């Protein structure tokens, strides 16, 4: 199951990457053996597929029956289809209404399972707001800011949340373990006190507690030794989705920054050091103004965003340079570029297991990426001084 889960999460990630550049394009349907792939801006499909089904769209609505696994990714996701195997759903808004014969894995900013979404296996849910109204015959694992449980759960339940509430239909037959900052009163109808376990949660323990959710009894998620792999999968999903968004929204600007890194890596590194120094220097400078103290957290968030974007841009530029160096097509399509980028993230992650070398590699990529962004910003605001000099110094004819 761990390998299967990783494979399906990666598939969802790739679906998002392929769908984003295709927004506004007509729906395309591709079949490979018994598997069916669909992508486009808006998809409303009544499924009748024998193998696995993959749907990626800005707005994705799935009805009918999928005899194999069903994967749905998009911004607005609605699944009313019955799934004979596993269901994987990923989006900003996710609503599930169909029955799932095996396991359910879903993530979204707003995630809801209605009472018709009966899961015969285990359910793993992740989101900002998570509402569970669909019964679960196996174990339930939930991580969210606001969690509402209003369904019968036969197996064990593990919940990590900021706020947790129970509806009139909530019944936990197994052990209910919840992790929050403060203890709450769990109604007797949900679970007796003897089967309720509370673990006080501090902000620094959120990630450790989230990883522990994979060790739940009856939950065939991830073995203990694979918690790092689980974190890596989530990171890979994020970076590939970020890369797909950049390739879809600003392909020309991204290509220009990539070429600037390749053309002058030393110059770009120096620009990266300067840009990063300015960003870190803004923290004390903003705080010293007194009136700017409330904006210090915003500056810190800006540093984190720049660091992340710089890392992704640096990794992409180096990966494409290696790809072209080994004979790859420099004008490769979006899908190929995403695969190259994902491969770079995997290789860099493996380098982290080498002391010192991993840190140097990561930091160098960050400097390259921030350097390219710094150069682009300076060129945008003050123009290309090199071109101006060339024009001014051109000899005049007499």
Coordinates of C-alpha atoms in Angstrom, one line a residue:
X1 CA 0.0 0.0 0.0
X2 CA 2.7 2.6 0.7
X3 CA 4.1 2.3 -2.8
X4 CA 0.6 2.3 -4.3
X5 CA -0.3 5.5 -2.3
X6 CA 2.9 7.2 -3.5
X7 CA 2.2 6.3 -7.1
X8 CA -1.3 7.6 -7.0
X9 CA -0.4 10.9 -5.2
X10 CA 2.3 11.4 -7.9
X11 CA -0.3 10.7 -10.6
X12 CA -2.6 13.4 -9.1
X13 CA 0.4 15.8 -9.0
X14 CA 1.1 15.1 -12.7
X15 CA -2.6 15.6 -13.6
X16 CA -2.6 19.0 -12.0
X17 CA 0.6 19.9 -13.9
X18 CA -0.9 18.8 -17.2
X19 CA -4.2 20.5 -16.6
X20 CA -3.0 24.0 -15.6
X21 CA -1.5 24.9 -19.0
X22 CA -4.6 23.5 -20.7
X23 CA -7.1 25.8 -19.0
X24 CA -9.3 27.2 -21.7
X25 CA -8.6 24.4 -24.1
X26 CA -11.2 21.8 -25.2
X27 CA -11.6 18.5 -23.4
X28 CA -9.2 15.8 -24.5
X29 CA -9.7 12.1 -23.9
X30 CA -6.9 9.6 -24.3
X31 CA -7.0 5.9 -23.7
X32 CA -4.1 3.6 -22.9
X33 CA -5.2 0.0 -22.6
X34 CA -8.1 0.0 -20.2
X35 CA -7.1 3.3 -18.6
X36 CA -8.8 6.6 -19.5
X37 CA -7.2 10.0 -19.3
X38 CA -9.3 13.3 -19.5
X39 CA -8.1 16.9 -19.3
X40 CA -9.5 20.3 -20.1
X41 CA -10.9 23.5 -18.6
X42 CA -14.3 22.1 -17.5
X43 CA -15.2 18.4 -17.5
X44 CA -18.6 16.9 -16.7
X45 CA -18.3 13.2 -17.4
X46 CA -20.5 10.2 -16.8
X47 CA -18.0 7.4 -16.4
X48 CA -18.3 3.8 -17.6
X49 CA -14.7 2.7 -17.6
X50 CA -13.3 -0.8 -16.9
X51 CA -9.8 0.3 -15.9
X52 CA -8.4 3.3 -14.0
X53 CA -9.7 6.7 -14.7
X54 CA -7.8 10.0 -14.6
X55 CA -9.5 13.4 -14.7
X56 CA -7.8 16.8 -14.5
X57 CA -9.6 20.1 -15.1
X58 CA -10.3 23.5 -13.6
X59 CA -13.8 22.3 -12.9
X60 CA -14.2 18.5 -12.7
X61 CA -17.5 16.7 -12.2
X62 CA -17.4 12.9 -12.3
X63 CA -20.6 10.7 -12.4
X64 CA -21.3 7.1 -13.3
X65 CA -19.1 4.2 -12.4
X66 CA -15.4 3.6 -12.4
X67 CA -14.5 -0.1 -12.3
X68 CA -10.9 0.7 -11.4
X69 CA -9.2 3.4 -9.4
X70 CA -10.5 6.9 -9.9
X71 CA -8.1 9.9 -9.8
X72 CA -9.6 13.4 -10.0
X73 CA -7.6 16.7 -9.7
X74 CA -8.7 20.3 -10.3
X75 CA -9.7 23.5 -8.6
X76 CA -13.4 22.6 -8.1
X77 CA -13.9 18.8 -7.8
X78 CA -17.2 17.0 -7.5
X79 CA -17.3 13.2 -7.5
X80 CA -20.7 11.5 -7.6
X81 CA -19.3 8.4 -9.4
X82 CA -19.2 5.1 -7.6
X83 CA -15.7 3.8 -7.4
X84 CA -15.1 0.0 -7.5
X85 CA -11.5 0.4 -6.3
X86 CA -9.7 3.4 -4.6
X87 CA -10.6 7.0 -5.0
X88 CA -8.0 9.8 -5.0
X89 CA -9.3 13.4 -5.2
X90 CA -7.3 16.6 -5.0
X91 CA -8.4 20.3 -5.4
X92 CA -9.3 23.6 -3.8
X93 CA -12.9 22.6 -3.3
X94 CA -13.7 18.9 -3.1
X95 CA -17.1 17.4 -2.6
X96 CA -17.5 13.6 -2.6
X97 CA -20.9 11.9 -3.1
X98 CA -20.2 8.4 -4.6
X99 CA -19.6 5.1 -2.8
X100 CA -16.0 3.9 -2.6
X101 CA -15.5 0.1 -2.6
X102 CA -12.0 0.3 -1.1
X103 CA -9.9 3.2 0.2
X104 CA -10.4 7.0 0.0
X105 CA -7.5 9.6 -0.2
X106 CA -8.6 13.2 -0.6
X107 CA -7.1 16.7 0.0
X108 CA -8.5 20.2 -0.5
X109 CA -8.9 23.6 1.1
X110 CA -12.5 22.8 1.6
X111 CA -13.2 19.0 1.7
X112 CA -16.6 17.4 2.3
X113 CA -17.9 13.8 2.1
X114 CA -21.7 13.6 2.0
X115 CA -23.7 10.8 3.5
X116 CA -23.9 9.0 0.2
X117 CA -20.1 8.7 0.0
X118 CA -19.8 5.4 1.9
X119 CA -16.2 4.2 2.2
X120 CA -15.8 0.5 2.6
X121 CA -12.1 0.7 3.3
X122 CA -10.0 3.3 5.0
X123 CA -10.2 7.1 4.5
X124 CA -7.4 9.7 4.6
X125 CA -8.5 13.3 4.5
X126 CA -6.5 16.5 4.5
X127 CA -7.7 20.1 4.3
X128 CA -8.4 23.4 5.9
X129 CA -12.0 22.7 6.5
X130 CA -13.0 19.0 6.5
X131 CA -16.5 17.8 6.9
X132 CA -17.2 14.1 7.2
X133 CA -20.8 12.9 6.7
X134 CA -20.0 9.7 4.7
X135 CA -19.7 6.5 6.7
X136 CA -16.3 4.8 6.9
X137 CA -16.1 1.0 7.4
X138 CA -12.4 1.1 8.1
X139 CA -10.1 3.5 9.9
X140 CA -10.3 7.3 9.4
X141 CA -7.4 9.7 9.5
X142 CA -8.1 13.4 9.3
X143 CA -5.8 16.5 9.4
X144 CA -7.4 20.0 9.1
X145 CA -7.9 23.3 10.8
X146 CA -11.6 22.9 11.2
X147 CA -12.9 19.3 11.3
X148 CA -16.6 18.3 11.6
X149 CA -17.4 14.6 12.1
X150 CA -21.0 13.6 11.5
X151 CA -20.8 10.0 10.4
X152 CA -20.5 6.5 11.8
X153 CA -16.9 5.2 11.7
X154 CA -16.3 1.5 12.3
X155 CA -12.6 1.5 12.8
X156 CA -10.2 3.7 14.7
X157 CA -10.2 7.4 14.2
X158 CA -7.2 9.8 14.4
X159 CA -7.9 13.5 14.1
X160 CA -5.4 16.4 14.1
X161 CA -7.2 19.7 14.2
X162 CA -7.4 23.3 15.4
X163 CA -11.2 23.0 16.1
X164 CA -13.2 19.7 16.3
X165 CA -17.0 19.3 16.5
X166 CA -19.4 16.4 16.2
X167 CA -22.8 16.0 14.6
X168 CA -25.7 13.9 15.7
X169 CA -24.7 11.0 13.4
X170 CA -21.1 10.8 14.7
X171 CA -20.3 7.4 16.2
X172 CA -16.9 5.9 16.6
X173 CA -16.8 2.1 17.2
X174 CA -13.0 2.0 17.5
X175 CA -10.6 4.2 19.4
X176 CA -10.9 8.0 18.9
X177 CA -7.6 9.7 19.2
X178 CA -7.6 13.5 18.7
X179 CA -4.7 15.9 18.9
X180 CA -5.5 19.6 19.7
X181 CA -4.2 22.4 21.7
X182 CA -6.9 22.0 24.4
X183 CA -9.1 19.1 25.5
X184 CA -12.7 19.1 24.4
X185 CA -15.8 17.2 25.7
X186 CA -16.5 14.3 23.4
X187 CA -20.2 13.3 23.6
X188 CA -20.9 9.8 25.0
X189 CA -22.9 9.0 21.9
X190 CA -19.7 9.4 19.8
X191 CA -17.4 7.3 22.0
X192 CA -17.3 6.4 25.7
X193 CA -14.4 8.0 27.7
X194 CA -12.6 4.7 27.8
X195 CA -12.1 4.8 24.0
X196 CA -11.2 8.4 23.7
X197 CA -7.5 9.5 23.8
X198 CA -6.4 13.1 23.9
X199 CA -2.9 14.3 23.0
X200 CA -2.2 17.9 23.7
X201 CA -0.7 19.6 20.7
X202 CA 1.7 22.5 20.5
X203 CA 2.4 24.3 17.2
X204 CA 5.9 22.8 17.0
X205 CA 4.4 19.3 17.3
X206 CA 2.0 19.6 14.4
X207 CA 4.2 17.9 11.8
X208 CA 5.3 15.1 14.1
X209 CA 1.7 14.4 15.1
X210 CA 0.7 14.4 11.4
X211 CA 3.4 11.8 10.6
X212 CA 2.2 9.7 13.6
X213 CA -1.2 9.4 12.0
X214 CA 0.4 7.0 9.6
X215 CA 1.1 4.5 12.4
X216 CA -2.5 4.0 13.3
X217 CA -3.7 0.5 13.8
X218 CA -5.8 -0.9 10.9
X219 CA -4.6 2.0 8.7
X220 CA -2.4 0.6 5.9
X221 CA -0.8 4.0 5.2
X222 CA 3.0 4.3 5.7
X223 CA 5.3 2.3 7.9
X224 CA 7.2 4.1 10.6
X225 CA 10.5 4.1 8.6
X226 CA 8.8 5.8 5.6
X227 CA 7.7 9.0 7.4
X228 CA 10.4 11.0 5.6
X229 CA 9.3 9.5 2.3
X230 CA 5.8 10.7 3.0
X231 CA 7.0 14.2 3.7
X232 CA 9.0 14.1 0.5
X233 CA 6.0 13.1 -1.6
X234 CA 4.0 16.1 -0.3
X235 CA 6.9 18.4 -1.1
X236 CA 7.3 16.9 -4.6
X237 CA 3.6 17.3 -5.2
X238 CA 3.9 21.0 -4.2
X239 CA 6.9 21.8 -6.3
X240 CA 5.6 20.1 -9.5
X241 CA 2.3 21.9 -9.1
X242 CA 4.2 25.1 -8.6
X243 CA 6.3 24.4 -11.7
X244 CA 3.2 23.6 -13.8
X245 CA 1.6 26.9 -12.7
X246 CA 4.7 28.9 -13.7
X247 CA 4.9 27.1 -17.1
X248 CA 1.3 27.7 -17.7
X249 CA 1.1 31.4 -16.6
X250 CA 4.5 32.9 -17.6
X251 CA 6.4 30.5 -19.9
X252 CA 8.3 33.2 -21.7
X253 CA 9.5 35.0 -18.6
X254 CA 10.4 31.7 -17.0
X255 CA 12.4 30.7 -20.0
X256 CA 14.2 34.0 -20.0
X257 CA 15.2 33.6 -16.4
X258 CA 16.4 30.1 -17.0
X259 CA 18.6 31.2 -19.9
X260 CA 20.0 34.0 -17.8
X261 CA 21.2 31.5 -15.2
X262 CA 22.8 29.3 -17.9
X263 CA 24.4 32.2 -19.7
X264 CA 26.1 33.7 -16.6
X265 CA 26.0 31.5 -13.5
X266 CA 28.7 33.4 -11.7
X267 CA 27.0 36.7 -12.3
X268 CA 23.6 35.2 -11.2
X269 CA 25.1 33.9 -8.0
X270 CA 26.4 37.4 -7.1
X271 CA 23.0 38.9 -7.8
X272 CA 21.4 36.2 -5.7
X273 CA 23.6 37.0 -2.7
X274 CA 22.7 40.7 -3.1
X275 CA 19.0 40.0 -3.5
X276 CA 18.9 37.7 -0.5
X277 CA 20.9 40.2 1.6
X278 CA 18.3 42.8 0.8
X279 CA 15.5 40.6 1.8
X280 CA 17.0 39.6 5.2
X281 CA 18.0 43.2 5.8
X282 CA 14.4 44.3 5.4
X283 CA 13.5 42.5 8.7
X284 CA 15.5 44.7 11.1
X285 CA 15.0 47.9 9.0
X286 CA 11.2 47.4 9.0
X287 CA 11.2 46.7 12.8
X288 CA 13.4 49.8 13.5
X289 CA 10.7 52.1 12.0
X290 CA 8.4 51.1 14.9
X291 CA 5.3 51.7 12.8
X292 CA 6.5 48.9 10.5
X293 CA 6.6 46.2 13.3
X294 CA 3.2 44.8 12.3
X295 CA 4.6 44.2 8.8
X296 CA 7.6 42.2 9.9
X297 CA 5.7 38.9 9.6
X298 CA 4.8 39.9 6.1
X299 CA 8.5 40.5 5.3
X300 CA 9.4 37.1 6.8
X301 CA 6.7 35.4 4.6
X302 CA 8.2 37.2 1.6
X303 CA 11.6 35.8 2.4
X304 CA 10.1 32.3 2.7
X305 CA 8.3 32.7 -0.6
X306 CA 11.4 34.1 -2.4
X307 CA 13.5 31.2 -1.0
X308 CA 11.0 28.6 -2.2
X309 CA 10.6 30.2 -5.6
X310 CA 14.4 30.6 -6.0
X311 CA 15.0 27.0 -5.1
X312 CA 12.4 25.8 -7.6
X313 CA 13.8 28.1 -10.4
X314 CA 17.4 27.1 -9.7
X315 CA 16.5 23.4 -9.7
X316 CA 14.6 23.8 -13.0
X317 CA 17.4 25.8 -14.7
X318 CA 20.1 23.3 -13.7
X319 CA 17.8 20.3 -14.6
X320 CA 17.1 21.7 -18.1
X321 CA 20.8 22.4 -18.6
X322 CA 21.6 18.8 -17.8
X323 CA 18.7 17.6 -20.0
X324 CA 19.9 19.6 -23.0
X325 CA 23.5 18.5 -22.3
X326 CA 22.5 14.9 -22.7
X327 CA 20.8 15.5 -26.0
X328 CA 17.3 16.4 -24.7
X329 CA 15.1 18.7 -26.7
X330 CA 15.6 22.3 -25.5
X331 CA 12.1 23.1 -26.8
X332 CA 10.5 20.2 -25.0
X333 CA 6.8 20.4 -24.1
X334 CA 5.3 21.2 -20.7
X335 CA 4.9 17.5 -19.7
X336 CA 8.5 16.7 -20.5
X337 CA 9.7 19.8 -18.6
X338 CA 7.7 18.8 -15.5
X339 CA 9.2 15.3 -15.6
X340 CA 12.7 16.8 -15.8
X341 CA 11.9 19.2 -12.9
X342 CA 10.5 16.4 -10.8
X343 CA 13.6 14.3 -11.4
X344 CA 15.8 17.2 -10.3
X345 CA 13.8 17.6 -7.0
X346 CA 14.3 13.8 -6.4
X347 CA 18.0 13.9 -7.0
X348 CA 18.5 17.0 -4.9
X349 CA 16.5 15.4 -2.1
X350 CA 18.9 12.4 -2.2
X351 CA 21.8 14.8 -2.0
X352 CA 20.5 15.9 1.4
X353 CA 21.6 12.6 2.8
X354 CA 25.2 13.6 2.2
X355 CA 26.5 15.9 5.0
X356 CA 27.4 19.4 3.9
X357 CA 27.2 18.6 0.2
X358 CA 23.4 18.6 0.3
X359 CA 23.2 22.0 2.0
X360 CA 25.7 23.5 -0.4
X361 CA 23.7 22.2 -3.4
X362 CA 20.4 23.5 -2.0
X363 CA 21.8 26.9 -1.1
X364 CA 23.5 27.3 -4.5
X365 CA 20.2 26.6 -6.2
X366 CA 18.4 29.1 -4.0
X367 CA 21.1 31.8 -4.9
X368 CA 20.8 31.0 -8.6
X369 CA 17.0 31.3 -8.6
X370 CA 16.9 34.5 -6.5
X371 CA 19.7 36.0 -8.6
X372 CA 17.7 35.4 -11.8
X373 CA 14.6 37.0 -10.2
X374 CA 16.7 39.9 -8.9
X375 CA 18.2 40.6 -12.3
X376 CA 14.7 40.4 -13.9
X377 CA 13.3 42.9 -11.4
X378 CA 16.2 45.4 -11.8
X379 CA 15.9 45.1 -15.6
X380 CA 12.2 45.8 -15.3
X381 CA 12.5 48.9 -13.1
X382 CA 15.7 50.5 -14.3
X383 CA 16.0 49.0 -17.8
X384 CA 19.0 47.4 -19.4
X385 CA 22.0 49.7 -18.8
X386 CA 24.2 47.6 -21.1
X387 CA 22.0 48.3 -24.1
X388 CA 21.9 52.0 -23.3
X389 CA 25.7 52.2 -23.3
X390 CA 25.9 50.5 -26.6
X391 CA 23.6 53.0 -28.1
X392 CA 25.3 56.0 -26.5
X393 CA 28.8 55.0 -27.4
X394 CA 28.0 54.1 -31.0
X395 CA 30.2 56.3 -33.2
X396 CA 28.3 58.9 -35.3
X397 CA 28.9 59.3 -39.1
X398 CA 30.3 62.6 -40.3

